[in-house]
CSV table of C-alpha atoms in Angstrom, one decimal:
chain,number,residue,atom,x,y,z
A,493,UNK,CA,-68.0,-26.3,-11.3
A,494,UNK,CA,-67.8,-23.1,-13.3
A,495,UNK,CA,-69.3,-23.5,-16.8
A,496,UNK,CA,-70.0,-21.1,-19.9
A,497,UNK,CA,-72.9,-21.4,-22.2
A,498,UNK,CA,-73.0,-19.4,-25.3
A,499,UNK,CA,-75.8,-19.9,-28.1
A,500,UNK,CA,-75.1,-22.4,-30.9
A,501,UNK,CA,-74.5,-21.5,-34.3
A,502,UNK,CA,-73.8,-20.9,-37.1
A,503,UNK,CA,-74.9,-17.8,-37.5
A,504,UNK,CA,-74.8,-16.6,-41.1
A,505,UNK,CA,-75.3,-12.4,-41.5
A,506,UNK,CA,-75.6,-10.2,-44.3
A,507,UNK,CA,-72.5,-7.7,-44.7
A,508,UNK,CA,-73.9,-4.6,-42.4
A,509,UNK,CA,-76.2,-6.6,-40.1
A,510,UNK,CA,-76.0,-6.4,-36.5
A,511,UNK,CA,-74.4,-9.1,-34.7
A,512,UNK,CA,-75.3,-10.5,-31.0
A,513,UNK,CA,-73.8,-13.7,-29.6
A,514,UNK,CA,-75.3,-14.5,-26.4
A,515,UNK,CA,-72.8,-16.0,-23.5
A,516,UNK,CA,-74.3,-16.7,-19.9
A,517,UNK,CA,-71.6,-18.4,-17.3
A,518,UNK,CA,-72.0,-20.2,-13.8
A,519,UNK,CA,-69.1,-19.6,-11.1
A,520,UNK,CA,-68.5,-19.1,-8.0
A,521,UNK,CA,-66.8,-15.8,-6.1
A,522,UNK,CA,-66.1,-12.8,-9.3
A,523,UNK,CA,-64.9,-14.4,-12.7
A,524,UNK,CA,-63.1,-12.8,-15.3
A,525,UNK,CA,-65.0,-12.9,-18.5
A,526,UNK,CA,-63.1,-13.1,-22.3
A,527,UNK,CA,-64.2,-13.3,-25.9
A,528,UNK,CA,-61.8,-15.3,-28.2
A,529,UNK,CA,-62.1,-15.3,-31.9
A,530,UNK,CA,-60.4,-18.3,-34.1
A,531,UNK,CA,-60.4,-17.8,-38.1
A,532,UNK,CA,-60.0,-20.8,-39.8
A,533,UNK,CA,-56.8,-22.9,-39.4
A,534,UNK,CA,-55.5,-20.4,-36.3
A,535,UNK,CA,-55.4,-20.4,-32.8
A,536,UNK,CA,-57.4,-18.0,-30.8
A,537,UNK,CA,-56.8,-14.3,-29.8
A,538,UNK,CA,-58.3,-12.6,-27.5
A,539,UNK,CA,-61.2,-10.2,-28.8
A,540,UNK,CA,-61.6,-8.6,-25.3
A,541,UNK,CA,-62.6,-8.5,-21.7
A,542,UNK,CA,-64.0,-7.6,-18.6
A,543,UNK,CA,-62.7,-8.4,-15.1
A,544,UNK,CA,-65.6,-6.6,-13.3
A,545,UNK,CA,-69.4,-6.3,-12.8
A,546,UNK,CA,-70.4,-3.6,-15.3
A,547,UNK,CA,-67.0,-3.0,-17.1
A,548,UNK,CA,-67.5,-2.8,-20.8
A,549,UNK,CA,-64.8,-4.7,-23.0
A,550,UNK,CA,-64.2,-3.3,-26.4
A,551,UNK,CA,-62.4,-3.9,-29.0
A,552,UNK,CA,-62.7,-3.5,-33.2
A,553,UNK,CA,-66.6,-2.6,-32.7
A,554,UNK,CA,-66.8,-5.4,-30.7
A,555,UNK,CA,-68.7,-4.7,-27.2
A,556,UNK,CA,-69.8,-6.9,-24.2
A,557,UNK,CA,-70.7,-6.0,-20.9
A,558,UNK,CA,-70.3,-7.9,-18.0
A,559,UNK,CA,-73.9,-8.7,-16.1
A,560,UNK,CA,-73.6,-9.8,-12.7
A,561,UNK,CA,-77.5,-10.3,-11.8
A,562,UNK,CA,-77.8,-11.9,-15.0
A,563,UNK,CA,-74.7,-13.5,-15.2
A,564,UNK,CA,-73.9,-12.9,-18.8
A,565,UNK,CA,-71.5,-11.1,-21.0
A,566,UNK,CA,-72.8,-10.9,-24.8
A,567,UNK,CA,-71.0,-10.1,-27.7
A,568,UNK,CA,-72.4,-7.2,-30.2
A,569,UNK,CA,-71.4,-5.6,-32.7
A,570,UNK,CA,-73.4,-2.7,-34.7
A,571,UNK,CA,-72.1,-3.4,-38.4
A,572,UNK,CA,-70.2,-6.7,-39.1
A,573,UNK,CA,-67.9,-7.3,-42.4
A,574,UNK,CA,-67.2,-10.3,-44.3
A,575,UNK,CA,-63.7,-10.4,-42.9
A,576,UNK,CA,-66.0,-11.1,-39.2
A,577,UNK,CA,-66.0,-14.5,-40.1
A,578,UNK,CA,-64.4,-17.2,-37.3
A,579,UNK,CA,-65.8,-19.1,-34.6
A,580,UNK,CA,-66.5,-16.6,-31.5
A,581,UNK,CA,-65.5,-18.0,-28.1
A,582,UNK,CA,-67.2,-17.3,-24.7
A,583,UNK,CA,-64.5,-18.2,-21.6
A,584,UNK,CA,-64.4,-17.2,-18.0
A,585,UNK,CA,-61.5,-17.4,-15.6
A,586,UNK,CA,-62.5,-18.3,-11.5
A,587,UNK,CA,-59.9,-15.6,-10.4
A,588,UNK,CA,-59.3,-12.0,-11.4
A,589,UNK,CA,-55.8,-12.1,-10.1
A,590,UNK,CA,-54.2,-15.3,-10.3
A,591,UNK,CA,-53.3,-17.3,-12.7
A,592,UNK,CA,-56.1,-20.7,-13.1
A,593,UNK,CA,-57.2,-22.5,-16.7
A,594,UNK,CA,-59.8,-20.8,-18.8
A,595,UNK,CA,-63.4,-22.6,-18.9
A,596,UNK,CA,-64.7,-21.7,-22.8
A,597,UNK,CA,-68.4,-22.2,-24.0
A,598,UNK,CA,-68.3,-24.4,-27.0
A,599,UNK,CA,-67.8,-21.6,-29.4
A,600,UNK,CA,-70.2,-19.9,-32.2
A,601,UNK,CA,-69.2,-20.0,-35.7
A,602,UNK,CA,-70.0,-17.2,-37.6
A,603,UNK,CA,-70.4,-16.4,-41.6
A,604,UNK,CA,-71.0,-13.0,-42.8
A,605,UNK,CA,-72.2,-12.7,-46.4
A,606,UNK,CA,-71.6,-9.8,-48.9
B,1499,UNK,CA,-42.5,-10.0,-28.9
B,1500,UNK,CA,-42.7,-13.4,-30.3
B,1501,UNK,CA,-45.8,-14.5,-29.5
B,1502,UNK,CA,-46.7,-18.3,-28.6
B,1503,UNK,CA,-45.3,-20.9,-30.9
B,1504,UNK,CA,-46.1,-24.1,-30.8
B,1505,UNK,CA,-44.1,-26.9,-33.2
B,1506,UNK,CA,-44.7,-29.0,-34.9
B,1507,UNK,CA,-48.0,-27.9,-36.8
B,1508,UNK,CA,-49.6,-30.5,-38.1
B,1509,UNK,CA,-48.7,-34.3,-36.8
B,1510,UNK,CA,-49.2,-37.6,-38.2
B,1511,UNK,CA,-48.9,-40.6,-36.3
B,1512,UNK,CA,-50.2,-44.3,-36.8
B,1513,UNK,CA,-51.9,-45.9,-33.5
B,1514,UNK,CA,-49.3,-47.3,-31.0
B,1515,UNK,CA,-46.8,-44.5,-31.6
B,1516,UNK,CA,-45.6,-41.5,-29.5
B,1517,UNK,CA,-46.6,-37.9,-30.1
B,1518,UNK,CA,-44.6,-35.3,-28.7
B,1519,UNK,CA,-45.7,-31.6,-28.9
B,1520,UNK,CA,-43.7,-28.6,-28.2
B,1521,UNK,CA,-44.8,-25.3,-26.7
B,1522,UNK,CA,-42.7,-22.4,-26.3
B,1523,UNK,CA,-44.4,-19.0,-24.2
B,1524,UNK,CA,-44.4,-15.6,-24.7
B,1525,UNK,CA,-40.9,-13.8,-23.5
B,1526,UNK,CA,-41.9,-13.2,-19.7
B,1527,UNK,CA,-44.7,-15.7,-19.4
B,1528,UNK,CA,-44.1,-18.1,-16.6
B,1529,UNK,CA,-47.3,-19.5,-16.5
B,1530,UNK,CA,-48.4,-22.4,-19.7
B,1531,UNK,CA,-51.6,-24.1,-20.2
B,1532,UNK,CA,-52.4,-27.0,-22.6
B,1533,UNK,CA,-55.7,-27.3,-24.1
B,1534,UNK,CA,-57.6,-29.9,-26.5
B,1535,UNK,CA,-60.4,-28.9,-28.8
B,1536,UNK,CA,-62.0,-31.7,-30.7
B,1537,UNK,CA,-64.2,-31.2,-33.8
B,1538,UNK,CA,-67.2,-28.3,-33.3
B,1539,UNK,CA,-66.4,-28.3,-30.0
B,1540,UNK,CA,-64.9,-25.7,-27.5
B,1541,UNK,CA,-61.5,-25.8,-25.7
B,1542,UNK,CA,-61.3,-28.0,-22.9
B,1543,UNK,CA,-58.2,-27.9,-19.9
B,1544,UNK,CA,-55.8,-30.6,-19.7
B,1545,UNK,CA,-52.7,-29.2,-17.8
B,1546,UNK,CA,-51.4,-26.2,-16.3
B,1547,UNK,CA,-47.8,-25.8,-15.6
B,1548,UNK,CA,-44.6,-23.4,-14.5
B,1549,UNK,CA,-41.3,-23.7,-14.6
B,1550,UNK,CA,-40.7,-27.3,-13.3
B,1551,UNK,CA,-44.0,-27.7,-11.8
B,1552,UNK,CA,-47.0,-29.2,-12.6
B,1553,UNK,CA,-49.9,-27.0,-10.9
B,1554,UNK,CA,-53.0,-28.7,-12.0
B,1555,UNK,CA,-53.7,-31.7,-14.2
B,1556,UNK,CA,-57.2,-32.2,-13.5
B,1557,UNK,CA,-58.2,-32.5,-17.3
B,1558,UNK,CA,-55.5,-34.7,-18.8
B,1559,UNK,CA,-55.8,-37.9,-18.8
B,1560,UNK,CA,-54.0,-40.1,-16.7
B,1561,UNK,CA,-52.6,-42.9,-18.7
B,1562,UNK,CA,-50.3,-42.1,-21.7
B,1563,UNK,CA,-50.7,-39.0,-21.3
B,1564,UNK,CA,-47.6,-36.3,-19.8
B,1565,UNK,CA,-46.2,-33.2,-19.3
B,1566,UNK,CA,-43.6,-31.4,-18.6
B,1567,UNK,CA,-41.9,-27.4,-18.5
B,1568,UNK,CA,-38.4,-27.8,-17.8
B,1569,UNK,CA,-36.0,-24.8,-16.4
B,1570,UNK,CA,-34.7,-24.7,-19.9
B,1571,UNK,CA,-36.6,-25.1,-23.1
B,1572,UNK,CA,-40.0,-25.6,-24.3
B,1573,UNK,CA,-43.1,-27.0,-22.9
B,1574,UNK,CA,-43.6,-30.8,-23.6
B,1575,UNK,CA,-47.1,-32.6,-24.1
B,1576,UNK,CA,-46.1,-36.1,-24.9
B,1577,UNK,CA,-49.3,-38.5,-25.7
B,1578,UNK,CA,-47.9,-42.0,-25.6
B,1579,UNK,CA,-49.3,-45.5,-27.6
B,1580,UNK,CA,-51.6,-43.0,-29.5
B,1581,UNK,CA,-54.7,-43.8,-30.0
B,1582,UNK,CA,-57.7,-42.7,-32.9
B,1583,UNK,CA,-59.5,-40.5,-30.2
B,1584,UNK,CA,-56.3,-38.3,-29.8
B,1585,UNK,CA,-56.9,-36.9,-33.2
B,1586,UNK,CA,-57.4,-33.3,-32.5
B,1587,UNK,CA,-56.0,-29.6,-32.2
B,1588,UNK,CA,-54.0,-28.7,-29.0
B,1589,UNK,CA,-53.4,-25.5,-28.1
B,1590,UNK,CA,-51.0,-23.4,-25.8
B,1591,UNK,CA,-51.7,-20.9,-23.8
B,1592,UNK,CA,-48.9,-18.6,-21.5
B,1593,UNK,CA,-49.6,-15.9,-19.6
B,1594,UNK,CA,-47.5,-13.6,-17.1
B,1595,UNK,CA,-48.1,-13.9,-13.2
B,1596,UNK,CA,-51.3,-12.1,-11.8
B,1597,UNK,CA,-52.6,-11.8,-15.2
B,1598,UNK,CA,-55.9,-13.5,-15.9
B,1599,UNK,CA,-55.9,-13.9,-19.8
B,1600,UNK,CA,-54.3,-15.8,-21.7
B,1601,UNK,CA,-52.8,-15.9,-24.9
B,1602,UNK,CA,-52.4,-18.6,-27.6
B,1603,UNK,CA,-50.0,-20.8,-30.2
B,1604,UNK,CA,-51.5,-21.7,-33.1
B,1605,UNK,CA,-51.9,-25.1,-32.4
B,1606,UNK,CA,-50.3,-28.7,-33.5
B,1607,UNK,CA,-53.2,-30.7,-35.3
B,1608,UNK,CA,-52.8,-34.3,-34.3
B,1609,UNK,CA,-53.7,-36.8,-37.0
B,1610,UNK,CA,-53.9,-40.6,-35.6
B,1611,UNK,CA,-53.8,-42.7,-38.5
C-alpha cells in the first residue's frame, strides 16, 4: 500500500538556519503530496501542496517540490524563526481528484532556538 | 467560515465506559474523515464517511468501535467499553467533493483512566 517516510527528528535549529525535512512516499498511479504543521496542543493545518510532478508548493517561506523519479517532496525553508516550532507532517493522497484518507509519515518535530 | 470543530476537547473516561466524540465539517464539506494519532507518532486512518454513508472503514477497528454522519447534525465516533489503549488524540478532517486536501478540528484528547 501507499506509505510516507519522512526523517525522524527532532530537529533543533538556531534562529536563521536553514531548514530541510526530508519526505520520500511509495504509491501507486500520481499522488497528491501535503505538508501539515501541528504546534503544540492543536490540530494540523495544511502548510502546502503539490498535486503534480514538478509543481512547487509554497507557502510562509516554506517550499517543496514534488519529485517524481525520486519520489520525494522535501520541505525547506531558507531562514526559520523561533515561532517555526511544531511537529512537520509529510502526507500523500492516492487520488488527485477524489476524495480518499490521507496516508501521513510519522511527523518531524522541530525546535528552533534564539 | 467556521472551520472544523470537534467537541468535546479533552475526555476522561474510566475503562468499561463509552466515549462519544463529535465532529462537525466545514460549511460545504460533505466529505469527513476520522483519524487517531498516538504519542510521537503520525496520523493514522480509521473511517471515512458522507452524509449517511460509511465509504471506507478499513482502519477502525471492528469491535467497540463506530461511526456515524447522519443527514442532520454532527459526525459521531463512539468508542464503546473503553479501554487503556484508546488513550489518544482524534482528529477530524472534512473536505469538499473533488478536493484532495483536507482540513482539520482540533482534536478531542481521550484520556482512559
Amino acid at each position: 500500500g501507499d506509505s510516507v517516510t519522512q526523517m525522524e527528528g527532532p530537529v533543533t535549529l538556531s534562529e536563521e538556519a536553514f531548514l530541510t525535512i526530508n519526505c520520500t512516499y511509495t504509491a501507486t498511479g500520481y499522488p497528491s503530496l501535503f505538508w501539515y504543521v501541528q504546534y503544540p496542543g492543536e490540530g494540523l493545518q495544511l502548510l502546502l501542496k503539490a498535486t503534480k510532478a514538478d509543481d512547487k508548493g509554497s507557502n510562509k517561506g516554506f517550499e517543496a517540490t514534488y519529485r517524481k523519479e525520486t519520489t520525494s517532496f522535501h520541505l525547506e525553508k531558507g531562514s526559520v524563526q523561533v515561532s517555526d516550532s511544531a511537529v512537520y507532517f509529510c502526507a500523500l493522497s492516492g487520488s488527485v481528484s477524489g476524495n480518499t484518507p490521507l496516508v501521513f509519515g510519522k511527523g518531524t518535530r522541530l525546535s528552533v532556538i534564539a | 467560515n467556521a472551520g472544523v470543530m470537534q467537541n468535546p476537547r479533552h475526555l476522561v473516561r474510566r475503562r468499561g465506559q463509552e466515549a462519544r466524540l463529535r465532529c462537525s465539517p466545514m460549511k460545504g464539506h460533505s466529505h469527513v474523515y476520522w483519524y487517531r494519532q498516538l504519542p510521537e507518532e503520525g496520523l493514522k486512518f480509521m473511517v471515512y464517511l458522507q452524509k449517511e454513508n460509511i465509504i471506507d472503514e478499513s482502519g477502525m477497528p471492528k469491535e467497540r468501535f463506530s461511526a456515524e454522519f447522519p443527514k442532520e447534525g454532527p459526525s459521531i465516533l463512539r468508542i464503546q467499553q473503553v479501554v487503556r489503549g484508546d488513550s489518544a488524540a482524534y482528529f477530524c478532517a472534512s473536505s469538499p467533493t473533488g478536493v484532495a486536501e483536507q482540513y482539520f478540528g482540533p482534536g478531542t484528547r481521550l484520556t482512559v483512566t
